[in-house]
Short mmCIF file of N, CA and C in Angstrom, two decimals:
data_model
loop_
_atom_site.label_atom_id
_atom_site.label_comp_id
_atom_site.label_asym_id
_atom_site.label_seq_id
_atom_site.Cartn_x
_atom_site.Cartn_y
_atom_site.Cartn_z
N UNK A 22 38.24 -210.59 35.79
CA UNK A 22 39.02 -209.81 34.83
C UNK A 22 38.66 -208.33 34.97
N UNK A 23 39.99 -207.32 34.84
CA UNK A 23 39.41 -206.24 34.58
C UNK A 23 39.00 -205.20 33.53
N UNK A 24 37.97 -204.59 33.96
CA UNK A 24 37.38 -203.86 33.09
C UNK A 24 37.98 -203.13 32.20
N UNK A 25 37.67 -202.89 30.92
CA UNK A 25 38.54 -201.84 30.02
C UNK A 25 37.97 -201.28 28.85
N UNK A 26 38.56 -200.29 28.74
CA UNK A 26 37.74 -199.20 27.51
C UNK A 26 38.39 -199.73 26.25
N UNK A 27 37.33 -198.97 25.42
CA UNK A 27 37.68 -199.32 24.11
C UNK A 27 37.10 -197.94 23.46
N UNK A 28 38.66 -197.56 23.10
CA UNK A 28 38.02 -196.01 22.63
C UNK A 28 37.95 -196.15 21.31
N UNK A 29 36.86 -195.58 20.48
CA UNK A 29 36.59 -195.58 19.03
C UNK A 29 36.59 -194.04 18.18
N UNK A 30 37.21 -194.06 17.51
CA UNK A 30 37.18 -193.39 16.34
C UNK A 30 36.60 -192.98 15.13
N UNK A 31 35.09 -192.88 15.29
CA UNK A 31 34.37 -193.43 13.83
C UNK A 31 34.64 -192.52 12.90
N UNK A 32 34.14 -192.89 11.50
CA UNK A 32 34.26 -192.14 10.33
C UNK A 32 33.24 -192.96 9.61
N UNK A 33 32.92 -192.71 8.22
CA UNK A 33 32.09 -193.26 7.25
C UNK A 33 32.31 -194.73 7.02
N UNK A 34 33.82 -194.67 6.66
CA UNK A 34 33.68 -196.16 6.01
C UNK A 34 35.05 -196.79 7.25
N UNK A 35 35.16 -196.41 8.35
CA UNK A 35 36.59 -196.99 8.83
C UNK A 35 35.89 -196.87 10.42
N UNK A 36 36.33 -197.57 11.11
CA UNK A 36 36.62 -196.91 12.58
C UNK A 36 38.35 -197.61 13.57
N UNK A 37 38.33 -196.89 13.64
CA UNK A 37 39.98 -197.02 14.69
C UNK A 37 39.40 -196.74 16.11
N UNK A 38 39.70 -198.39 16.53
CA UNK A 38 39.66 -198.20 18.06
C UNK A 38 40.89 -198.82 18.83
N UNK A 39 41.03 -198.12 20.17
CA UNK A 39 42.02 -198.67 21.19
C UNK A 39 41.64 -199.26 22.22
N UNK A 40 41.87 -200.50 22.73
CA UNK A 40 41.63 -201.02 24.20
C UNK A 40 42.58 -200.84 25.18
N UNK A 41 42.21 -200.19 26.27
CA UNK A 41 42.87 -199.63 27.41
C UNK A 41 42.35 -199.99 28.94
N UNK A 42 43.59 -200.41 29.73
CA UNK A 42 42.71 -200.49 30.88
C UNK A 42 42.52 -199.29 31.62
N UNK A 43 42.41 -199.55 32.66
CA UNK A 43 41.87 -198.43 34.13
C UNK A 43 43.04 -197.57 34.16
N UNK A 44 44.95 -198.16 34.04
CA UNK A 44 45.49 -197.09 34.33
C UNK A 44 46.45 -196.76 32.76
N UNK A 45 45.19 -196.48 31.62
CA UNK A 45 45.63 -196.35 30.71
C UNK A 45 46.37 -196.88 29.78
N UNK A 46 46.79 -198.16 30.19
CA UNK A 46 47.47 -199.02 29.34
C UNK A 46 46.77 -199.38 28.10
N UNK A 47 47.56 -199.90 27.12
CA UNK A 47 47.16 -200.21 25.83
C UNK A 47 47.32 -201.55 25.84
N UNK A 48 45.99 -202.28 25.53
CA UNK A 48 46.31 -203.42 25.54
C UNK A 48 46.29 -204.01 23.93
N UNK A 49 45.31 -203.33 23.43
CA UNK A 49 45.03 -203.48 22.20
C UNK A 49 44.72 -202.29 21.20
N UNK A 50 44.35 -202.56 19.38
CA UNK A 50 44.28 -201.48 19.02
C UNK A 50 44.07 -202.22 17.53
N UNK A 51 43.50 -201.77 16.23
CA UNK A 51 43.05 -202.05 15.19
C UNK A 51 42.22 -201.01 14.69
N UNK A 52 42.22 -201.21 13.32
CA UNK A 52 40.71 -200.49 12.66
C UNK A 52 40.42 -201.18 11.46
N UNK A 53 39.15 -201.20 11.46
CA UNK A 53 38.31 -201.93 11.27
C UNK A 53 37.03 -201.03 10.23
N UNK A 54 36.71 -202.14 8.74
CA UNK A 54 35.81 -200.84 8.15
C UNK A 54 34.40 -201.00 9.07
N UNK A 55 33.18 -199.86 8.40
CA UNK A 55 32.03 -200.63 8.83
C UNK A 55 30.92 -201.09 8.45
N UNK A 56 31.34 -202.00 7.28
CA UNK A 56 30.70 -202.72 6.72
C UNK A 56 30.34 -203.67 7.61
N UNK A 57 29.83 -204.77 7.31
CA UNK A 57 28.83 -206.06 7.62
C UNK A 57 30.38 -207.13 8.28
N UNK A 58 31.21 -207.42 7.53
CA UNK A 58 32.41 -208.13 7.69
C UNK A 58 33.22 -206.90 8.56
N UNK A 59 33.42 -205.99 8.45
CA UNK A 59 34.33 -205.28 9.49
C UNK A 59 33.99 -205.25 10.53
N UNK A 60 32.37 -204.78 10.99
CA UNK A 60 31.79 -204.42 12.43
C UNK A 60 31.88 -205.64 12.95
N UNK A 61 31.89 -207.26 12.40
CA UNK A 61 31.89 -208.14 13.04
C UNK A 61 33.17 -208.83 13.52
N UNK A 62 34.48 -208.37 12.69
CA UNK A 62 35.43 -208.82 12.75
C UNK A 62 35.82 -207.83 14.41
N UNK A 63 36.05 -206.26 14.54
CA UNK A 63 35.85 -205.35 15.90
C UNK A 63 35.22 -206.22 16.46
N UNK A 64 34.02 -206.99 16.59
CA UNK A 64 33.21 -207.06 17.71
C UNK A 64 33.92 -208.37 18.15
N UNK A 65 34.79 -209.12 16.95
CA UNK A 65 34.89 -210.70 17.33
C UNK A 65 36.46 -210.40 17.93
N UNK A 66 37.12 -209.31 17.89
CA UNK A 66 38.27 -208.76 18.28
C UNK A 66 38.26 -208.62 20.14
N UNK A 67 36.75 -207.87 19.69
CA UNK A 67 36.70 -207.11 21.48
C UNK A 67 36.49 -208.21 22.25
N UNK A 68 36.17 -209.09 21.65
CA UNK A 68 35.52 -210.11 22.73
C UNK A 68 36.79 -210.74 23.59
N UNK A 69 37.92 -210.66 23.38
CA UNK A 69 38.78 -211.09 24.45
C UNK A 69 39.07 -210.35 25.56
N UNK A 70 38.26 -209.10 25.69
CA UNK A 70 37.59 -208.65 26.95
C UNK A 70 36.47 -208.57 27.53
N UNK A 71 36.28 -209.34 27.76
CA UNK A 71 34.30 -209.81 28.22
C UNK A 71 33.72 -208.55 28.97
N UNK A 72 34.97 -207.79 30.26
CA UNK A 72 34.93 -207.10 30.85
C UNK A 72 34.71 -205.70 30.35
N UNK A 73 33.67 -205.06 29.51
CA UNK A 73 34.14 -203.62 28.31
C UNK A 73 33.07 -203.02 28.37
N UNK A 74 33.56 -201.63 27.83
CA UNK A 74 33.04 -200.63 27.83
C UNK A 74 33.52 -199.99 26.39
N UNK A 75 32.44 -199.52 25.23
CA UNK A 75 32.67 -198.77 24.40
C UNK A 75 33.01 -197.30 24.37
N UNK A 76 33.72 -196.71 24.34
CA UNK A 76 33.67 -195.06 24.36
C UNK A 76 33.60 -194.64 22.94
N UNK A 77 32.45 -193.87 22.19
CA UNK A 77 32.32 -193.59 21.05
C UNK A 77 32.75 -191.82 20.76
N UNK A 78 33.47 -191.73 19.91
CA UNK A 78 33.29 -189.90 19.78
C UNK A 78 32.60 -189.98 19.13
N UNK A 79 31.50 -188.27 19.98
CA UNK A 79 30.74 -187.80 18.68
C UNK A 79 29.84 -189.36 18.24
N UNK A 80 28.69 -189.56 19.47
CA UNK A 80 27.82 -190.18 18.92
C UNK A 80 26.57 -189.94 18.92
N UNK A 81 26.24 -188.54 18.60
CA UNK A 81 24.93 -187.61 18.29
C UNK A 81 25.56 -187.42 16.98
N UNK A 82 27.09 -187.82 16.05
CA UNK A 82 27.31 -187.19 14.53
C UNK A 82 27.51 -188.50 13.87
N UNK A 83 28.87 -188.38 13.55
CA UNK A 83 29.43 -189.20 12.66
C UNK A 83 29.54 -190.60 12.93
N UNK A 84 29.77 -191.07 14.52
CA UNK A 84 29.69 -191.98 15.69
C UNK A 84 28.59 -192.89 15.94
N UNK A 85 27.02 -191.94 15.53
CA UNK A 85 26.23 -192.40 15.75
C UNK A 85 25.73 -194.10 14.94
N UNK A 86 25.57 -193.74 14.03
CA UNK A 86 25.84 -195.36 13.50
C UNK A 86 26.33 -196.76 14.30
N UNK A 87 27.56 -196.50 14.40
CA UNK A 87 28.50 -197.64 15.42
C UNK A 87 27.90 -197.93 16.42
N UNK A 88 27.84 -196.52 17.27
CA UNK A 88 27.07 -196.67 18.62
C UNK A 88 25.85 -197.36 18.36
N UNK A 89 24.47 -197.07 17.54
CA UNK A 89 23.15 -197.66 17.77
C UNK A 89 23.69 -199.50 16.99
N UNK A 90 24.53 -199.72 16.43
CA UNK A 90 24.73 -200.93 16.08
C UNK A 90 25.22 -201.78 17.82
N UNK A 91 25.88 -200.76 18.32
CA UNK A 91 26.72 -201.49 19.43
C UNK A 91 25.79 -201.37 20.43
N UNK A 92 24.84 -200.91 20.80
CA UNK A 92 23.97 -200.83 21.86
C UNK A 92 22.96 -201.95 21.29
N UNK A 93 22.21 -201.78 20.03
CA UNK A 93 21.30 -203.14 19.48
C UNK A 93 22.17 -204.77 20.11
N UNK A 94 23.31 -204.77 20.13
CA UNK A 94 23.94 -205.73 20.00
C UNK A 94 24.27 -206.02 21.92
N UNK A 95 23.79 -204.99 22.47
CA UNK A 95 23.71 -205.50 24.06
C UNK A 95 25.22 -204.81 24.97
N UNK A 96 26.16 -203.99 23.59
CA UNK A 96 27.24 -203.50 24.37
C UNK A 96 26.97 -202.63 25.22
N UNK A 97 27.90 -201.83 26.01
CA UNK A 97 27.59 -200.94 27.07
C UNK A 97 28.72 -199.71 26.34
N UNK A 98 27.96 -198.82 26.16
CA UNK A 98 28.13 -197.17 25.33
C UNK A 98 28.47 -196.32 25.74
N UNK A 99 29.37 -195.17 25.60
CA UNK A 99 29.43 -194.13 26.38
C UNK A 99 29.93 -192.91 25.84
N UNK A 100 29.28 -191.76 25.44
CA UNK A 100 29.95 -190.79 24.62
C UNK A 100 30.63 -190.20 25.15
N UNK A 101 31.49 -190.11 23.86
CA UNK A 101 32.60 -188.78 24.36
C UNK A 101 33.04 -187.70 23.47
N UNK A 102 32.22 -186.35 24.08
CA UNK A 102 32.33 -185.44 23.25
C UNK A 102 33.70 -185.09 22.63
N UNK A 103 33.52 -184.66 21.24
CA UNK A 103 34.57 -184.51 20.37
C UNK A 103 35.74 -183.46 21.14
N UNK A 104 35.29 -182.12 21.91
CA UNK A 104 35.98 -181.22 22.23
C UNK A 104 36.80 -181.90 23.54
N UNK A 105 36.42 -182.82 24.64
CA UNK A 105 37.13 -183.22 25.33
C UNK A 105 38.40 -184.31 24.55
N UNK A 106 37.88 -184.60 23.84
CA UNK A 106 39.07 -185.80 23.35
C UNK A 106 40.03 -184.91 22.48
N UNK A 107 39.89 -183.67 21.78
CA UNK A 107 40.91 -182.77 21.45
C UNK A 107 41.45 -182.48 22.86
N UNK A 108 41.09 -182.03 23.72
CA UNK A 108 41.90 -181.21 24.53
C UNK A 108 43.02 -182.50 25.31
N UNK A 109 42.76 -183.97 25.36
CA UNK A 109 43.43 -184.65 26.31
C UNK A 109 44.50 -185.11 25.04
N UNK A 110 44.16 -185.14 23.64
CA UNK A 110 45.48 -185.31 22.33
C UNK A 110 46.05 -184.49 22.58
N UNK A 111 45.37 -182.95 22.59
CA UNK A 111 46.95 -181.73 22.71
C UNK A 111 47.58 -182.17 24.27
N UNK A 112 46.93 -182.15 25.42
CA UNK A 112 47.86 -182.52 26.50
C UNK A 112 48.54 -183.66 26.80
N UNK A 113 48.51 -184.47 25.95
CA UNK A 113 49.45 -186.02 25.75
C UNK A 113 50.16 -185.98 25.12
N UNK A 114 50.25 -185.08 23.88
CA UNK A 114 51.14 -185.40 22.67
C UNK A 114 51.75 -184.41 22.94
N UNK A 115 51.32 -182.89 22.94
CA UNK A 115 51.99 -181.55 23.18
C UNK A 115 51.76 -181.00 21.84
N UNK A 116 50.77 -181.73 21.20
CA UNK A 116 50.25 -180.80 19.34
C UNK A 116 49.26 -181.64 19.43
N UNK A 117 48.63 -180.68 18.41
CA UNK A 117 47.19 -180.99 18.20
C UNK A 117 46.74 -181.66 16.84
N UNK A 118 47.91 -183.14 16.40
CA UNK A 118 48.33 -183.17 14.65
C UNK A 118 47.23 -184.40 15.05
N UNK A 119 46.28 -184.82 14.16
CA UNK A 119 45.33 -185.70 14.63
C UNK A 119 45.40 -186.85 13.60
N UNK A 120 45.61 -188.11 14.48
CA UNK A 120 45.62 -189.38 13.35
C UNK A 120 44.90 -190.42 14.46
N UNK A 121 43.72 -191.30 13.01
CA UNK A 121 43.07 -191.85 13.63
C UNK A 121 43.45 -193.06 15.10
N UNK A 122 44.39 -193.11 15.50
CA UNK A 122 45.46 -193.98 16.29
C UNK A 122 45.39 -193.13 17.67
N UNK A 123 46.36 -191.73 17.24
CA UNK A 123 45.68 -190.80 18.60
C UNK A 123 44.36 -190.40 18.57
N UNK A 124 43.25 -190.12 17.80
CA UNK A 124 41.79 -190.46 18.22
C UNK A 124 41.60 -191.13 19.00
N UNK A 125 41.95 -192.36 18.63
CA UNK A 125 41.12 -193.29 19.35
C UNK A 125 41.70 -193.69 20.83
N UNK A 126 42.97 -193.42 21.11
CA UNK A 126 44.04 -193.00 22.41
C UNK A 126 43.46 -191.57 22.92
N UNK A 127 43.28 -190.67 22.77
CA UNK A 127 42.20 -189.63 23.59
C UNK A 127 40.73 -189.88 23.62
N UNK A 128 40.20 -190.72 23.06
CA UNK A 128 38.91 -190.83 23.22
C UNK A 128 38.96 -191.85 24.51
N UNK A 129 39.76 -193.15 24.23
CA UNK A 129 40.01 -193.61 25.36
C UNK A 129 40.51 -193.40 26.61
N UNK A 130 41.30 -192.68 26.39
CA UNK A 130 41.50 -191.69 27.87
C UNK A 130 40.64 -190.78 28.67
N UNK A 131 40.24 -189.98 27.44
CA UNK A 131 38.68 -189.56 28.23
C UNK A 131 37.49 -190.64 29.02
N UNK A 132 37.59 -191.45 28.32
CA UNK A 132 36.96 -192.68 29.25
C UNK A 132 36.70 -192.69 30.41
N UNK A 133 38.36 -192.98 30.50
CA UNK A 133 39.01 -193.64 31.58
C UNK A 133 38.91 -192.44 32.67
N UNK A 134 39.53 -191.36 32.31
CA UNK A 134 39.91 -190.38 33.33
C UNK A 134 38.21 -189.49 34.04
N UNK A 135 36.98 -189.85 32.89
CA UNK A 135 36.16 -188.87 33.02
C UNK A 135 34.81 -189.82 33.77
N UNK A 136 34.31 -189.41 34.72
CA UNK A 136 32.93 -190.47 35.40
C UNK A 136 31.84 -189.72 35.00
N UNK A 137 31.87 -188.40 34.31
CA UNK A 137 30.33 -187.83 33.74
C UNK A 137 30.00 -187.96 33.06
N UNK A 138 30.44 -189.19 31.84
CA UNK A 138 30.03 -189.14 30.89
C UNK A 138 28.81 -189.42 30.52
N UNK A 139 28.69 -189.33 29.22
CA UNK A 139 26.23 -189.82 29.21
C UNK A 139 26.49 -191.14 28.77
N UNK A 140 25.58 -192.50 29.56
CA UNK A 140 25.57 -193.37 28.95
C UNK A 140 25.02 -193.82 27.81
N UNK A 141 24.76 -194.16 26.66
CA UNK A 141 23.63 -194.08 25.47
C UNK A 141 23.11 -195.51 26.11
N UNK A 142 21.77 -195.42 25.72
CA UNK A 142 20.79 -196.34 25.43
C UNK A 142 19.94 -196.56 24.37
N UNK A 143 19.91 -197.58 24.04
CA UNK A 143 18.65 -198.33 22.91
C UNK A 143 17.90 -197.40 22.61
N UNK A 144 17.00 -196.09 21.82
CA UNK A 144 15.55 -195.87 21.93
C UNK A 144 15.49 -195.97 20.73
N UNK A 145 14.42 -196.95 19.82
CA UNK A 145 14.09 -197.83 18.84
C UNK A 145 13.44 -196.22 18.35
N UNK A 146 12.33 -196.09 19.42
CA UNK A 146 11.70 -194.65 18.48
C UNK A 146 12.12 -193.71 18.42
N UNK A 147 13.30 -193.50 19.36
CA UNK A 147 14.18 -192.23 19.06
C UNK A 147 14.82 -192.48 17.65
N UNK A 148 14.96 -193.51 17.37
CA UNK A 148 16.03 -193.64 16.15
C UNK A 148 14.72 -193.35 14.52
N UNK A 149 14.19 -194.28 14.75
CA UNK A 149 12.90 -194.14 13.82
C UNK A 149 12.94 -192.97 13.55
N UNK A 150 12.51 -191.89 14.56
CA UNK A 150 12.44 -190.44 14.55
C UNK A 150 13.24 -189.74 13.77
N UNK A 151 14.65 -190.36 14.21
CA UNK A 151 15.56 -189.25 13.31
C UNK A 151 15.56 -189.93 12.04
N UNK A 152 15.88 -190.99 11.81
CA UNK A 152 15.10 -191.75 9.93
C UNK A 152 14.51 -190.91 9.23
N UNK A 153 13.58 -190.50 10.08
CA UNK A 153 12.33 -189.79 9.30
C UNK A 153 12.81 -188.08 8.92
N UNK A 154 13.55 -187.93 10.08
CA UNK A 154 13.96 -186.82 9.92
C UNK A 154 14.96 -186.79 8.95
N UNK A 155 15.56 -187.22 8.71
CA UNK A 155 16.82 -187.17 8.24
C UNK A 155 16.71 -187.58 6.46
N UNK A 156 15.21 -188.31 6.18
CA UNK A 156 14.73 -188.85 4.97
C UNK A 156 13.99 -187.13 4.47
N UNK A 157 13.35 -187.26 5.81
CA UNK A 157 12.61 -185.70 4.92
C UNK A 157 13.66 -184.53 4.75
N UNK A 158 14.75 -184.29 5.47
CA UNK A 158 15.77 -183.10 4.54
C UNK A 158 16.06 -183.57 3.42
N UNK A 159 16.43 -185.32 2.97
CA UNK A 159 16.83 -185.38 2.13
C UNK A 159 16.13 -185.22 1.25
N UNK A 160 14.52 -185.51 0.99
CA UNK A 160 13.59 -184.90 0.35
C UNK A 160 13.21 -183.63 -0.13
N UNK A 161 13.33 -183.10 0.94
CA UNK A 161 13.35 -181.60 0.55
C UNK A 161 14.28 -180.92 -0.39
N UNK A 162 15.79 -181.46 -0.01
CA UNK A 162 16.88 -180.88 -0.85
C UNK A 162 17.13 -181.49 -2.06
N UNK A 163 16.24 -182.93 -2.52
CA UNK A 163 15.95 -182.90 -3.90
C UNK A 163 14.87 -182.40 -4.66
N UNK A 164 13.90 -182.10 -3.64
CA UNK A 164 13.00 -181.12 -4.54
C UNK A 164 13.47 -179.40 -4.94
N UNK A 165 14.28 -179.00 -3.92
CA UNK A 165 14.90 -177.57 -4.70
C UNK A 165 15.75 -177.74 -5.21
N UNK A 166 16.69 -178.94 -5.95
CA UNK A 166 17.28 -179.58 -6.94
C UNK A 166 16.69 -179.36 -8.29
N UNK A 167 15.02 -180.11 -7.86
CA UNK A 167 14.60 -180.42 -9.07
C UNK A 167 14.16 -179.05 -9.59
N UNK A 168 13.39 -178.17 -9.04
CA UNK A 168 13.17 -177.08 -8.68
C UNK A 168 13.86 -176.14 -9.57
N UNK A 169 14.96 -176.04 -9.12
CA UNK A 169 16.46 -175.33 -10.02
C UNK A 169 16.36 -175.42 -11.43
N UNK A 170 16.72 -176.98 -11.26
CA UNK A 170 16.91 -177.51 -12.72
C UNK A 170 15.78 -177.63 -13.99
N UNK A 171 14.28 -177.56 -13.26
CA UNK A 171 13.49 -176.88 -14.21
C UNK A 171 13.47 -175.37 -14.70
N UNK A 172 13.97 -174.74 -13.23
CA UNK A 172 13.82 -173.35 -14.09
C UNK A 172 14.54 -172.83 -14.98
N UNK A 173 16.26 -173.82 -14.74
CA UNK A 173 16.89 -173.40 -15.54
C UNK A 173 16.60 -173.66 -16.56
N UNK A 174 16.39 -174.97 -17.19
CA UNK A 174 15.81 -175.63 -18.75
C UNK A 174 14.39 -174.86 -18.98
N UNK A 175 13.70 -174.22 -18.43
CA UNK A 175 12.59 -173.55 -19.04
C UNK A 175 13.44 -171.79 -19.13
N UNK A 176 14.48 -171.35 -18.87
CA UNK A 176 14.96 -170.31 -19.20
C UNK A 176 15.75 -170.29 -20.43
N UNK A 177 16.08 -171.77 -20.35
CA UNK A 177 17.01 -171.81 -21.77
C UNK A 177 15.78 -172.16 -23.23
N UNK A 178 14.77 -172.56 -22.71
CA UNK A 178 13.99 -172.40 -24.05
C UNK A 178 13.39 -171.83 -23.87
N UNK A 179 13.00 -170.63 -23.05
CA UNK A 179 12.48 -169.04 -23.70
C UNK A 179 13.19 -168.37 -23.19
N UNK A 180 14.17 -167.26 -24.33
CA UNK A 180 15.34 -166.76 -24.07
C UNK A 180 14.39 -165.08 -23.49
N UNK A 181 14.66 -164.51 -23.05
CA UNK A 181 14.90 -163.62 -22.15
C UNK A 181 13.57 -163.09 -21.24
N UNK A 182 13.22 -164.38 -20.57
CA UNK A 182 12.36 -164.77 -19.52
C UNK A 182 12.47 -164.30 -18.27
N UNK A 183 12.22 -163.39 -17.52
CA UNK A 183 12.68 -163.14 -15.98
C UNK A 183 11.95 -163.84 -14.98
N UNK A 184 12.72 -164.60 -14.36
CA UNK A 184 12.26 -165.39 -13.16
C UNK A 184 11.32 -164.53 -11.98
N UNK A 185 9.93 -164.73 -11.78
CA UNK A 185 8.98 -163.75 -10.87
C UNK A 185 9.18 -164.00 -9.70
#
């Protein structure tokens, strides 16, 4: 059988992907949330191509999620930067009006048409890493939350206090 992309679209709670072969055909296409029941229903979808390749946009951002679920799970990954998959929507469509359907039809085309892409791989402690990272901004930006919100309530009960 031959091989074929599956270009994805991620977002928070949705992803829209297309399956395409080698000379761009559409073979398939859905979206899917990504919850626990959605990511499995996509994965139980893709499987009538044994032969596949994921193309994720933007999976250092919004992407990333899907992708480290789909690599844990033994798929084969491949990013595709956000700015190439704009430029192959405006040269397919002839506008640049973006719906998750053509996303996921330029992401897949970039695929197909592009052999430099970076493959992603598994790194358990790369991911850990950013956890941590990503726990401590959020830490931080509730402590100058909390921060705020004391000074304000200690300004409102001693009235004309100047902050040092």
């Amino acid at each position: 059988m031959e091989q074929v992309v599956i270009g994805v679209d991620p977002h928070k709670l949705s992803a829209t992907i297309e399956v395409v072969d080698r000379r761009e055909q559409m073979l398939g296409s859905g979206r899917f949330t990504t919850d626990r029941a959605g990511y499995a229903a996509m994965r139980k979808y893709a499987k009538a191509w044994p032969e596949r390749v994921w193309a994720v946009e933007g999976s250092n951002g919004a992407g990333r999620p899907l992708a480290q679920r789909l690599l844990e799970d033994g798929e084969q990954v491949v990013d595709v930067p956000a700015k190439l998959a704009a430029r192959v929507r405006l040269f397919d469509t002839g506008h640049n009006r973006k719906t998750d359907a053509h996303d996921a039809h330029a992401v897949a085309a970039v695929a197909v048409r592009t052999t430099s892409l970076r493959v992603l791989r598994f790194d358990g402690e790369l991911e850990a890493l950013r956890m941590l990272t990503d726990r401590r901004e959020a830490l931080t930006r509730r402590r100058v939350q909390t921060v705020d919100r004391l000074q304000a309530l200690l300004a409102e009960l001693l009235p004309g206090q100047v902050k040092r």
